[in-house]
Structures are given as C-alpha cells and as structure tokens.
Coordinates of C-alpha atoms and ligand atoms in Angstrom, one line a residue:
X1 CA 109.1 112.1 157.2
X2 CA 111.6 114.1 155.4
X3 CA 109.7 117.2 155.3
X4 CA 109.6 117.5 159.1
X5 CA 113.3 117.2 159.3
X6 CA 113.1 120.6 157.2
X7 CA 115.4 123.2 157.8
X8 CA 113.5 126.1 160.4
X9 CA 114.3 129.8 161.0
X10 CA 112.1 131.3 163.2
X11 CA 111.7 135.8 162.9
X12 CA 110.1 137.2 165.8
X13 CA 108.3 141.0 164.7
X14 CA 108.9 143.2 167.4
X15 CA 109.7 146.5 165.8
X16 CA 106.4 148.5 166.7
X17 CA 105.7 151.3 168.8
X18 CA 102.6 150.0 170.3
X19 CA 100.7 153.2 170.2
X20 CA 97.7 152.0 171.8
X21 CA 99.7 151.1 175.1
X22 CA 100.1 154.8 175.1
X23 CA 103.5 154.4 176.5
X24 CA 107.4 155.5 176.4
X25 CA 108.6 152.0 176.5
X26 CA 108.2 149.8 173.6
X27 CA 105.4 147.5 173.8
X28 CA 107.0 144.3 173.6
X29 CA 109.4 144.8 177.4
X30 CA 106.0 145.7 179.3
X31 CA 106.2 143.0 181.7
X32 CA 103.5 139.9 181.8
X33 CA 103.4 138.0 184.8
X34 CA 107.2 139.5 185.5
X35 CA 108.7 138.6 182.4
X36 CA 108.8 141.2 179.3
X37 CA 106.5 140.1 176.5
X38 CA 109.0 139.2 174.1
X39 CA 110.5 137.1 176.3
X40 CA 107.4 134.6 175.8
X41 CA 107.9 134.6 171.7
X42 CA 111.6 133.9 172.2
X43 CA 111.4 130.6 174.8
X44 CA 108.0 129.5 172.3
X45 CA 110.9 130.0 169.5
X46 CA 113.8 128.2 171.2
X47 CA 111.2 125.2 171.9
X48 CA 111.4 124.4 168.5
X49 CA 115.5 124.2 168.5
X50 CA 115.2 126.2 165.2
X51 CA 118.5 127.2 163.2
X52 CA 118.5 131.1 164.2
X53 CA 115.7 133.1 166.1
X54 CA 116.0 136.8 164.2
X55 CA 114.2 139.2 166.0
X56 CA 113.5 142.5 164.0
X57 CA 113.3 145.9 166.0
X58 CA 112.8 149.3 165.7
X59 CA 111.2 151.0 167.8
X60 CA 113.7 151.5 171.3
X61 CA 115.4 148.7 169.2
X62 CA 118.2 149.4 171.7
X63 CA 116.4 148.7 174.5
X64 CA 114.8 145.9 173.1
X65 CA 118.3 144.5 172.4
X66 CA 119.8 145.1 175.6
X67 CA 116.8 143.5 177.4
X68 CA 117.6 140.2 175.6
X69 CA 122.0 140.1 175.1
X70 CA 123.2 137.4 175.8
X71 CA 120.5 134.9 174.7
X72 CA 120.7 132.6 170.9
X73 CA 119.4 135.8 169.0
X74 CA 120.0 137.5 166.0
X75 CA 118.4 141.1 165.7
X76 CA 117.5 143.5 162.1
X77 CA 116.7 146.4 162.8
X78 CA 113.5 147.8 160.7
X79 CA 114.1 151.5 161.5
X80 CA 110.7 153.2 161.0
X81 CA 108.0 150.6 161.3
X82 CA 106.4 150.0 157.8
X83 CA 104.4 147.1 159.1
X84 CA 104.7 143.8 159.4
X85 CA 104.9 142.9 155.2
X86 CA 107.9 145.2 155.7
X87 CA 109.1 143.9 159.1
X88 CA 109.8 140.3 157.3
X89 CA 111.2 141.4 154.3
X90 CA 113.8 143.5 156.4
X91 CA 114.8 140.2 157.9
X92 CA 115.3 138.7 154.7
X93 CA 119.4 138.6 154.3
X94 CA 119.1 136.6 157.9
X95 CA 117.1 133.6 156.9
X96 CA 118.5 130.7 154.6
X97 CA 116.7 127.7 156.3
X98 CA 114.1 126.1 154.5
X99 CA 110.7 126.8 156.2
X100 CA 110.6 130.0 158.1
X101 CA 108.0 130.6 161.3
X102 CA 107.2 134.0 161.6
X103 CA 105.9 134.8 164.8
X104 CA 104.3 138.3 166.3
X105 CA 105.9 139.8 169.6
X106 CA 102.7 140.8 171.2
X107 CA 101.3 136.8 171.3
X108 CA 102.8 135.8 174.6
X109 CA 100.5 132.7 175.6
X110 CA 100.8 130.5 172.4
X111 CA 102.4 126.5 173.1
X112 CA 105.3 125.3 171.3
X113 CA 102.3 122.7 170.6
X114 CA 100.6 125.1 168.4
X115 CA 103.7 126.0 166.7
X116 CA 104.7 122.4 165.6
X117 CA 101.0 121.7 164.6
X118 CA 101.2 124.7 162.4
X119 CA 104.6 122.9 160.6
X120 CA 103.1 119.4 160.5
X121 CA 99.8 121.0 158.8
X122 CA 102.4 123.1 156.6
X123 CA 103.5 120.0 155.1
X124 CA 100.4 118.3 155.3
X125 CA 98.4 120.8 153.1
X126 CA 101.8 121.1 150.6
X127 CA 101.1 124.8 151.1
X128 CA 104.3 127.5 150.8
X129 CA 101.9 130.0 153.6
X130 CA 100.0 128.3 156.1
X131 CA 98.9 130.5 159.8
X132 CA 97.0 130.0 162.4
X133 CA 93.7 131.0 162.9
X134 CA 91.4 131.3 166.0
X135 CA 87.6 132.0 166.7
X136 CA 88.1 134.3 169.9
X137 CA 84.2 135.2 171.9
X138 CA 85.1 139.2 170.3
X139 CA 87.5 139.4 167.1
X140 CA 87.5 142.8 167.7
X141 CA 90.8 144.2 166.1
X142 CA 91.8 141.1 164.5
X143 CA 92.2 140.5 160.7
X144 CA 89.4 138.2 159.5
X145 CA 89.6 135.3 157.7
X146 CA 87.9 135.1 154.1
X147 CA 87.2 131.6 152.9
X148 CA 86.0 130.3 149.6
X149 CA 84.8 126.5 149.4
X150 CA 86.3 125.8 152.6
X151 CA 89.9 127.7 151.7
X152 CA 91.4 130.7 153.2
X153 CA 91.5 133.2 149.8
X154 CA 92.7 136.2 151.6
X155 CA 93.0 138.3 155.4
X156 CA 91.2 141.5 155.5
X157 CA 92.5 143.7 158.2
X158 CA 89.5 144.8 161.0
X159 CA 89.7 148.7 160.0
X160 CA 89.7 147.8 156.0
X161 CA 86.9 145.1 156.5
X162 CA 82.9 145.9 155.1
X163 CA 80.7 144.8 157.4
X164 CA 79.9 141.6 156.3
X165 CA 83.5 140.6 156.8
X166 CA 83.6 141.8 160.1
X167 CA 81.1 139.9 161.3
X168 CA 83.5 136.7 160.5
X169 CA 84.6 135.0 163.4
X170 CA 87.4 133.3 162.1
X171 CA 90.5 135.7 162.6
X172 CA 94.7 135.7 161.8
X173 CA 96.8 134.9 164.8
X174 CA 99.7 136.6 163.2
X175 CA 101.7 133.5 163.6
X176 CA 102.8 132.3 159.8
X177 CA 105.2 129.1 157.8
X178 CA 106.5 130.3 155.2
X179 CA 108.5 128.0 152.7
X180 CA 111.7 130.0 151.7
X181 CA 111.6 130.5 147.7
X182 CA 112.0 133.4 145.7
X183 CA 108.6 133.6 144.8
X184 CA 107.9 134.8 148.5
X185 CA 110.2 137.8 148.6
X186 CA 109.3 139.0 144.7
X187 CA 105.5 138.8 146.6
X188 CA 106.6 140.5 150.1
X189 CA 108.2 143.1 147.8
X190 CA 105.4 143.9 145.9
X191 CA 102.7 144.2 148.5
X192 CA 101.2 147.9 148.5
X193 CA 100.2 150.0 151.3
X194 CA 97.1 151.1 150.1
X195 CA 95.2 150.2 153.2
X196 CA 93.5 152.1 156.6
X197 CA 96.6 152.3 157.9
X198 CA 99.0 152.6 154.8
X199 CA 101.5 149.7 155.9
X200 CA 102.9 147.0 154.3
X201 CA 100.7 144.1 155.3
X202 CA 102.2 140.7 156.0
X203 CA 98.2 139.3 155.6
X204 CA 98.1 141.0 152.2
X205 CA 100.5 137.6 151.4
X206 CA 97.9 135.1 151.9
X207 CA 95.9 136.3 149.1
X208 CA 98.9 135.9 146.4
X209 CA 99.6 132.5 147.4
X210 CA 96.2 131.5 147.5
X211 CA 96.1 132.5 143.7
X212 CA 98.5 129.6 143.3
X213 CA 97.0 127.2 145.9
X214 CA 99.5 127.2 148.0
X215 CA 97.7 128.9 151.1
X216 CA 96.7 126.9 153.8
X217 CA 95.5 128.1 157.2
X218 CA 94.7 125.7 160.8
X219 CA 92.4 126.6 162.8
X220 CA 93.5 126.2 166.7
X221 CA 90.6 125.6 169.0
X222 CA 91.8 127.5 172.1
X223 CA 91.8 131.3 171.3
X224 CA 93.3 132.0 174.3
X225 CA 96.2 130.9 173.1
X226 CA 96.6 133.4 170.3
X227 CA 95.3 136.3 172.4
X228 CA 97.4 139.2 171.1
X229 CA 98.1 142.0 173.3
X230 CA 97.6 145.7 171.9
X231 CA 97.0 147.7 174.8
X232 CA 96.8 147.5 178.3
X233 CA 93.2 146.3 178.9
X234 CA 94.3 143.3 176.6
X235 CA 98.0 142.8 179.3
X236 CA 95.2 142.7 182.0
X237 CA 93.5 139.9 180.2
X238 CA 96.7 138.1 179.5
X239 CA 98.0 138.3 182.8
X240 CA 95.0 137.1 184.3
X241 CA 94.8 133.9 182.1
X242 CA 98.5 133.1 182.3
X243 CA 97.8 133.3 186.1
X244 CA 95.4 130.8 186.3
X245 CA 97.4 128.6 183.7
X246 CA 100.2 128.9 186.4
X247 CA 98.2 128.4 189.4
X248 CA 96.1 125.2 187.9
X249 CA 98.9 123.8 186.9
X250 CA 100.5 124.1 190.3
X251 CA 97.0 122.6 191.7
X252 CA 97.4 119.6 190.0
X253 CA 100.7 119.4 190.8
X254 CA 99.7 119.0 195.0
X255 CA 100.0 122.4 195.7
X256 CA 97.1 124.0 197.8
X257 CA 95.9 127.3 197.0
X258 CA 93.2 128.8 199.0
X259 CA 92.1 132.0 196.9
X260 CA 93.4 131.9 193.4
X261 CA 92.5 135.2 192.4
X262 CA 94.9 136.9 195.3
X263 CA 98.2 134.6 194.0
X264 CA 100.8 135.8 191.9
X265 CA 103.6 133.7 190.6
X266 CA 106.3 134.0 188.1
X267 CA 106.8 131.3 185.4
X268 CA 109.8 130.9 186.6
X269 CA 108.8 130.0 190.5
X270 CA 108.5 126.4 191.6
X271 CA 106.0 124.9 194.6
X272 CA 106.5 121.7 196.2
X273 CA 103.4 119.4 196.8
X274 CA 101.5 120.1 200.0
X275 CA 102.6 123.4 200.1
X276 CA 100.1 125.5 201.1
X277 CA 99.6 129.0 199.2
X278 CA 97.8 131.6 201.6
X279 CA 95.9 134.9 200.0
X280 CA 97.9 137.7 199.3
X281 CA 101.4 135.7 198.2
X282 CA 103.8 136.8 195.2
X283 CA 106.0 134.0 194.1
X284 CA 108.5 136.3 192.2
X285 CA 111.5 135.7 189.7
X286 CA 113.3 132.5 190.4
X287 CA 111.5 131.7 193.8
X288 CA 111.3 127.9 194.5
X289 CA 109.6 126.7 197.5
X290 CA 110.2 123.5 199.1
X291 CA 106.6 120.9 199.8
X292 CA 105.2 121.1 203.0
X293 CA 105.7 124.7 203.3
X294 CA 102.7 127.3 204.7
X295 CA 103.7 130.7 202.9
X296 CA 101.6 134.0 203.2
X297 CA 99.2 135.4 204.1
X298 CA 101.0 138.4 202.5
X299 CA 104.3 137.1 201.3
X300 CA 106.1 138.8 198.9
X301 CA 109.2 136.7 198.0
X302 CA 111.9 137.3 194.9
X303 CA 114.1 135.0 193.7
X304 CA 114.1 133.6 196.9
X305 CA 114.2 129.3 198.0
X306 CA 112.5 128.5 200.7
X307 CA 113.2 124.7 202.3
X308 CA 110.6 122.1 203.1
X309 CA 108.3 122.5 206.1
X310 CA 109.1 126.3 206.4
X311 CA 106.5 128.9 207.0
X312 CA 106.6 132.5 205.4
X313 CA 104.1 135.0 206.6
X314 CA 103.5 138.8 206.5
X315 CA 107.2 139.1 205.4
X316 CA 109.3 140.1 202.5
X317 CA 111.8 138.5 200.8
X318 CA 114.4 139.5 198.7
X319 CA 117.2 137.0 197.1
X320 CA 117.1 135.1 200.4
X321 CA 117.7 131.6 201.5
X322 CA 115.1 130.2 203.9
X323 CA 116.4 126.4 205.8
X324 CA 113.8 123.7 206.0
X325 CA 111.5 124.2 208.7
X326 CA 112.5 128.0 209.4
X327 CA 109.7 130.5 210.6
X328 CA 109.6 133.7 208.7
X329 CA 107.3 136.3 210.0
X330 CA 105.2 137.8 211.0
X331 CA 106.8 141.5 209.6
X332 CA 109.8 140.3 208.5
X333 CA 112.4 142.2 205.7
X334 CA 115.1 139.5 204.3
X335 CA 117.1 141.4 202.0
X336 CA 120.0 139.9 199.0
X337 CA 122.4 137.3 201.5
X338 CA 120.3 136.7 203.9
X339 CA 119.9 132.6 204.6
X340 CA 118.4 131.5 207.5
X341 CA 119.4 127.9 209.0
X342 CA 117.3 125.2 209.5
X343 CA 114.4 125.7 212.3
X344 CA 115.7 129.1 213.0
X345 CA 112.9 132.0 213.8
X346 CA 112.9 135.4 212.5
X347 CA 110.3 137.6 212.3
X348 CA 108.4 140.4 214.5
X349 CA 109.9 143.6 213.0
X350 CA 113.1 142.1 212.0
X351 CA 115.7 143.2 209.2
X352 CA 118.6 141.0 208.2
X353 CA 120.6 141.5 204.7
X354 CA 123.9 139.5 204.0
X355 CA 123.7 137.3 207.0
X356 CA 123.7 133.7 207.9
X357 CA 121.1 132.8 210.8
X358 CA 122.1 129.3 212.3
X359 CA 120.2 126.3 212.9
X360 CA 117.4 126.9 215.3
X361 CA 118.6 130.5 216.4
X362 CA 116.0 133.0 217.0
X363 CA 115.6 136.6 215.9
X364 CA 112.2 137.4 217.4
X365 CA 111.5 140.8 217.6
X366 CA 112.7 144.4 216.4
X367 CA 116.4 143.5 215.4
X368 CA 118.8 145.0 212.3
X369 CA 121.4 141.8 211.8
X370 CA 123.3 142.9 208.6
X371 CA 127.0 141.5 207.5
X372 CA 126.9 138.8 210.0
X373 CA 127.2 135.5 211.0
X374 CA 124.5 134.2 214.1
X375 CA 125.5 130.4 215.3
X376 CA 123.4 127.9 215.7
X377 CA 120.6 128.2 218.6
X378 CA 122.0 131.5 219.2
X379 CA 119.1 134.3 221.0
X380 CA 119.3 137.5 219.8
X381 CA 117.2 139.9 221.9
X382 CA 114.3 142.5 220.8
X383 CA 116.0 145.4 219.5
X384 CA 119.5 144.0 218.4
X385 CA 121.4 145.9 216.1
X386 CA 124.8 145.1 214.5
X387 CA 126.4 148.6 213.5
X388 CA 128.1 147.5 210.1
X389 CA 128.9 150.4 208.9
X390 CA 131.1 152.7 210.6
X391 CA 132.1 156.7 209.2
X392 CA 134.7 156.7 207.2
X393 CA 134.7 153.0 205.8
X394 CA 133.2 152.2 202.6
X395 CA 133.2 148.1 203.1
X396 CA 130.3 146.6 205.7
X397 CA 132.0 145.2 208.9
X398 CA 131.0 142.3 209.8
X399 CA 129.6 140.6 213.3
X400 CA 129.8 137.0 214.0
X401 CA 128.2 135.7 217.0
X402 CA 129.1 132.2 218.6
X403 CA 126.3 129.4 218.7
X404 CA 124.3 129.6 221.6
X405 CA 125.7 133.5 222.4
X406 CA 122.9 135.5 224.2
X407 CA 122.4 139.0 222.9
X408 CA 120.3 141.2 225.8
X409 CA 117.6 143.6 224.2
X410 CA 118.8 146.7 222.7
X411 CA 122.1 145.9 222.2
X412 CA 124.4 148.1 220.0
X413 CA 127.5 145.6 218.5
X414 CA 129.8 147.6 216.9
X415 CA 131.4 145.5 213.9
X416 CA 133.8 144.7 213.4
X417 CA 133.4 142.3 216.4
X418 CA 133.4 139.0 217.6
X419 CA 131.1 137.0 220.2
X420 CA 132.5 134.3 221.8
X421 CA 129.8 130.7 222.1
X422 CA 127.7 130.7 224.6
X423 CA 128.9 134.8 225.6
X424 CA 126.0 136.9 227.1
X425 CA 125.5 140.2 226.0
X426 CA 124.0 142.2 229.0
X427 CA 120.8 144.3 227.8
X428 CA 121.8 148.3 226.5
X429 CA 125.6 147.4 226.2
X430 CA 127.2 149.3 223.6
X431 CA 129.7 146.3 222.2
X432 CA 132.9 147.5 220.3
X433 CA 135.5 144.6 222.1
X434 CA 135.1 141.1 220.8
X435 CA 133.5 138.9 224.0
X436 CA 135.4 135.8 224.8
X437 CA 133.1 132.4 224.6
X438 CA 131.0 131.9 228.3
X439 CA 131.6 135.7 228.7
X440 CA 129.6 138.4 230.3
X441 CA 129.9 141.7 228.7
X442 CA 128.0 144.3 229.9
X443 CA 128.2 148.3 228.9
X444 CA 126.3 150.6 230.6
X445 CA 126.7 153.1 233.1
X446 CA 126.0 152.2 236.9
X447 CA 122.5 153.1 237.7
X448 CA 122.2 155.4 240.1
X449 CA 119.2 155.8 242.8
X450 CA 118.5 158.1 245.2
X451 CA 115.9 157.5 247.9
X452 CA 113.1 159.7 248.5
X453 CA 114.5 162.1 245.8
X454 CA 110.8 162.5 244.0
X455 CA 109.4 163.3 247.4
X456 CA 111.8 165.6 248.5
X457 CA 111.6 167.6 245.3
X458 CA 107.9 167.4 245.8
X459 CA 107.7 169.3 249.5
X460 CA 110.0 171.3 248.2
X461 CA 108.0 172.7 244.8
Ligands
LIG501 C1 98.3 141.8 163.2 C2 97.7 141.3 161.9 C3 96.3 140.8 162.1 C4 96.3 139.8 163.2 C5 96.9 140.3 164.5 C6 97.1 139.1 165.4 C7 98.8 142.6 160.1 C8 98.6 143.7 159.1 N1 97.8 142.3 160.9 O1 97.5 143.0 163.5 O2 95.7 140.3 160.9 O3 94.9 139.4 163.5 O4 98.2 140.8 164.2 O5 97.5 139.5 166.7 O6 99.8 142.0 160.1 N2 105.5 145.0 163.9 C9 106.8 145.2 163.4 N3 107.0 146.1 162.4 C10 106.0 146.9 162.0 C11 104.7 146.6 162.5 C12 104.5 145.7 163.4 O7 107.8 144.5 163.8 O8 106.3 147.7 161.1 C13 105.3 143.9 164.9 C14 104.7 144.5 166.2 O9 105.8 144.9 167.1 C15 103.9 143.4 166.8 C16 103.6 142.6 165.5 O10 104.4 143.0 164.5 O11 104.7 142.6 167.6 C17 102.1 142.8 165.1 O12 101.9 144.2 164.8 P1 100.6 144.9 165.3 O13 100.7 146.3 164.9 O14 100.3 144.6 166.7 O15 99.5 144.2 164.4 P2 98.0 144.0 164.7 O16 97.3 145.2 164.4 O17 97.8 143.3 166.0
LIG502 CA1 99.0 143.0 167.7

C-alpha cells in the first residue's frame, strides 16, 4: 500500500541528435500527428502527477526548451551526448524523490497504463531496476533481452549482440524504475563505453543489479506501444498507428468515418456523434466539431469549432468559428476571426478573415469580406469586396453591413463604412459614404447608348 504512495520523479532523455532522421532539427520536435514527439513523453509523464518531470537536452537544447516554456518542466542540459547511462546521471542533482521513471523521448505511443504497471510490478518484484520489455514482429535495432531461469541478467545492445542473441525476440523499451539509492549512481558512474558505439549505456545497468537480484523486467503485450522512433520510416509507422488509435476511437464514440486511411486528426481535435467524416479531411490543432455535422470531402480545418448540424466541404479553415447549421463550401478560405452565425452560407470562391457573418446571411460566391461585420440574413452579392486597407494606414478599417442589407455583385465598399439595414447596394458601385438603412446607393457612371453606332461604323470601314 505504502509503496505505491512512493515518492516519483519522472526524467525524460531527449538530448540526442537523432542522426538517422538525417535532419537539422533535433529528433525529438519532428512533429507526430501535429504535435512534436516530446510532447507525447511529457503529457505520458504528467499522467502520473509525479513530483518534477526533468527533461535532459543537448542537442538544439535551446530549441527543445523553447518548444516546451511554459509547461511543469525542469530541463539539464547533457552538452555532448554520451548516451543515455550518461544522459541520467547528468540529471542526477535534479532528482530526490524516491522511485525515479526514466522515460526515452523518441517512444511517443506508450499509455500512462503501461507506466503505472511498470511501478506496481516495481514494487511487486522488490526490485531497485525494473523496465519494460516488448516482443515487436522485427526487433530490429532494439536491445535484446537476455534471460537466465526466467530472469532478465543483462541488455545487449542490437549492434554489440552475437547472433544468437539477436535472434531474441524479447527487446528493452527504454522505459526504466529506478529506486533512488546511492548504489545506483556509484553503478551509473562506473558503466564503461566499451561498446559499438562507445557510449555510456543506460542497459549496461540491468546487468549490475541483476548481480544483486534486484532486476526485474515486465513484459507489455502490445509492442506497439513501445514502438520507438529512430528515423523517418519508423515516424511513418507511428503516425499511421496513432491515426488509427484516433480514428477508432472516434468510431466508437458515434462518429462516422467513411475511408479511414484519407483522415487526419490531431489529438487534440474533438468529433461529435453522428458527425459524419468525409475522405480527404484534416481535423487540425484544437479543432472541435459539433455532432451532426457533414465535414469534407477535402476539409482542412485548424484550430477551428464548428457547431452542430454544419457542413464543411472543399474549404479551408483557419482559427475560425463556424455557427450550428452554417454551410461552408464548396472553395471556401476562412482565415484567424472569421465566425460565421448560425445557418449562414459561405462558400463558392469566398475569402473572409476577421469577420462576423450573421445568422442565416449568405456569401455565395467570389466575395473578399475582411474586418467586418455582415448582419443577420444579410445577401452579399458574387464578387463583393470590402477594401480594408487603404494607402497610408497601417490598422484594417472596418465595414459593417446592417441585417438584411443587399450588396449588388461586384461591389467595391470602401472601409471605413457603414451600411444601413435593409440598404441596397446597386451592382458595380464603388461605396466610400456610409448608406442610411432602406437606402439605395448606387455608383456608377450613366450608361451611355448610341443607336445604330456598330452599323454605322460598319458601312463606314
Ligand atoms: C535505446 C536502448 C535500447 C532500446 C531502445 C528502445 C540504450 C543504449 N539502448 O536504444 O536498448 O531497445 O532505446 O527504444 O539505451 N539520449 C540522450 N542522450 C544521449 C543519448 C540518447 O538523451 O546521450 C536520448 C535520445 O534523445 C532518445 C533516447 O535517449 O530520446 C534513446 O536514445 P537512442 O539513441 O534513440 O537509443 P536507441 O538506439 O533507440
Ligand atoms: Ca531510440
């Protein structure tokens, strides 16, 4: 009982290069599914509510940090990456709980579930180094598991491995519990790097406590989990299994989606029951969509909401706000501000950024509505275009057109301007004087015919 209510630092190793990415950017911000790696070993950290999350960098360790200010964090820098025995012993003057989970940066898909069964077993076994272990279809580069009488006795690293031990199909996750006691860091001190690639190896650990019996090692039956990520083909893999994760869960959660391998969704995006998921749709950043909703084919929304009963098609979306019921699309652009009332239509070749659409207005075709403010069941014609920014002025102007206000095609409204409710803009009119409400305003020269004219100039060519 008491051992579970053990004190619980958790280090996060995210201090290498990554050279088999084959990349400028550290291998730990490439982005899965939207979010940077990392970010997955820090929330599976912060699941377990432990007493400080230290996360040692190194490589663009400044990058690293600044990708993650601002969160429950403390980082150690490693400086030049001497592997990951090295890597937790740098971290060492930032750790005082009891028990400390040491988890890799590049393991993205493991559950907080695995985690806690790793400290229950930890207790369990009375060991002072327990880790996980999985049996993945090809252990390829991972550091197999050597057993004696049913114990782990050491981890022998894939490129230092005979054959016979590579053809073991039990492998390290990477993820350890250590028990905080001197004994460990006399141990991580003394490892050697007399290995393939002359680190210090956190694995070379298991083999020193095993000496003592104090080794333990679970097994997790769902590799998939514990997939590490060490160069792109690996990302591809991940990203397709946390895609399906996200999808199937969303399935079983009422939410229809006809061709799962042409969705993409965020971790972060939410789907309301009987929503319906088309091919081609990206549910990106902090998107949440209402139920009953139709969106894509072809959708590409960020951090976007969309209301209940709304449809979404051919369009994207960019930190908009879509009203319940609102039609979005075909070919339509909603950039940061834009929120579009409830059963209002915009789509066809239509831009709007930093505008409110009202209730049941329509935008229907070919239109530019930027800093501006459309009442409800306002018509805006094909071709609209509020001028909202004018030479000279840094600041937007804005437009604000009355409900129910009437805006002919190709219409010019020069902001900063008003349009009175229920005011009709005549078709070409150039608008740069606010409209009264039940107005006509119409700009445009007289047009001018002359009979016969073709004819004449005809006879006489
Ligand atoms: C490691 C394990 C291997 C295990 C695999 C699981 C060792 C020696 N091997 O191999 O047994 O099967 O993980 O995925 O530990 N890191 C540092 N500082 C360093 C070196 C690495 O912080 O000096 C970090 C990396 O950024 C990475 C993690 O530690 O997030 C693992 O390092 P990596 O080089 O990917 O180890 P693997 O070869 O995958
Ligand atoms: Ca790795």
């Amino acid at each position: 009982m008491g051992q579970m209510a053990e004190s619980l630092d958790v280090v996060i190793l995210a201090a290498g290069k990554g050279t088999r990415m084959r990349s400028r950017r550290p291998k730990v911000l490439h982005p899965l599914a939207g979010l940077p790696l990392l970010e997955y070993s820090i929330r599976a950290a912060l699941a377990l509510a432990p007493a400080r999350t230290v996360v040692v960098v190194g490589f663009g360790g400044d990058e690293v940090r600044a990708a993650f200010s601002g969160r429950p964090l403390q980082f150690v820098d490693q400086g030049d990456p001497r592997g990951t025995g090295h890597a937790l012993l740098v971290a060492k003057p930032a750790l005082s709980a009891r028990r400390t989970l040491v988890l890799p940066g590049d393991v993205p898909l493991v559950p907080p579930a695995a985690l806690r069964a790793l400290l229950s077993y930890h207790a369990e076994a009375g060991a002072e180094l327990s880790f996980l272990t999985m049996e993945p279809p090809d252990p390829r580069a991972y550091g197999r598991v050597v057993r004696e009488d049913g114990r782990p006795v050491r981890i022998v690293e894939a490129q230092d491995a005979t054959a016979d031990e590579r053809a073991i199909r039990e492998v390290n996750s990477g993820i350890y519990c250590l028990t905080n006691t001197p004994h460990l860091w006399q141990a991580l001190a003394g490892l050697s790097t007399d290995n393939a690639k002359a680190e210090y190896y956190l694995t070379d650990l298991v083999a020193v406590f095993a000496r003592r019996g104090k080794a333990a090692a679970l097994l997790w039956p769902h590799a998939e989990d514990l997939m590490g990520i060490n160069d792109r083909v690996d990302l591809a893999r991940a990203e397709a299994a946390l895609r399906t994760r996200l999808l199937t869960a969303l399935m079983q959660a009422g939410v229809t989606v006809v061709d799962p391998a042409t969705v993409y969704i965020s971790p972060d995006a939410t789907v309301g029951p009987d929503t319906v998921l088309h091919p081609g749709t990206h549910l990106l950043g902090h998107t949440a969509i209402g139920g009953g909703c139709a969106i894509g084919p072809g959708a590409y929304l960020v951090d976007t909401e969309v209301e209940a009963g709304a449809r979404v098609w051919y369009s994207v979306l960019e930190g908009a706000y879509v009203g319940p019921a609102a039609q979005i699309g075909p070919y339509a652009h909603l950039r940061p501000g834009a929120r579009i009332g409830a059963g209002a239509r915009v789509g066809n070749f239509v831009e709007v950024k930093a505008a409110f659409i009202g209730e049941g207005a329509k935008v229907s075709h070919l239109a530019y509505i930027g800093d501006a403010e459309v009442g409800a069941g306002a018509n805006i014609g094909a071709g609209t275009i509020t001028c909202n920014l004018q030479p000279g002025r840094k600041e937007k102007q804005r437009t604000e057109i009355g409900p129910g206000a009437f805006i002919g095609s190709n219409a010019a409204l020069v902001a900063p301007v008003r349009i009175g409710e229920g005011a009709v803009v005549g078709a070409g009119s150039v608008i740069t004087e606010d409209v009264p409400p039940y107005a006509l305003a119409v700009e445009r020269s007289p047009q001018v015919v002359k009979p016969g004219w073709a004819k004449e100039r005809g006879e006489q060519g």
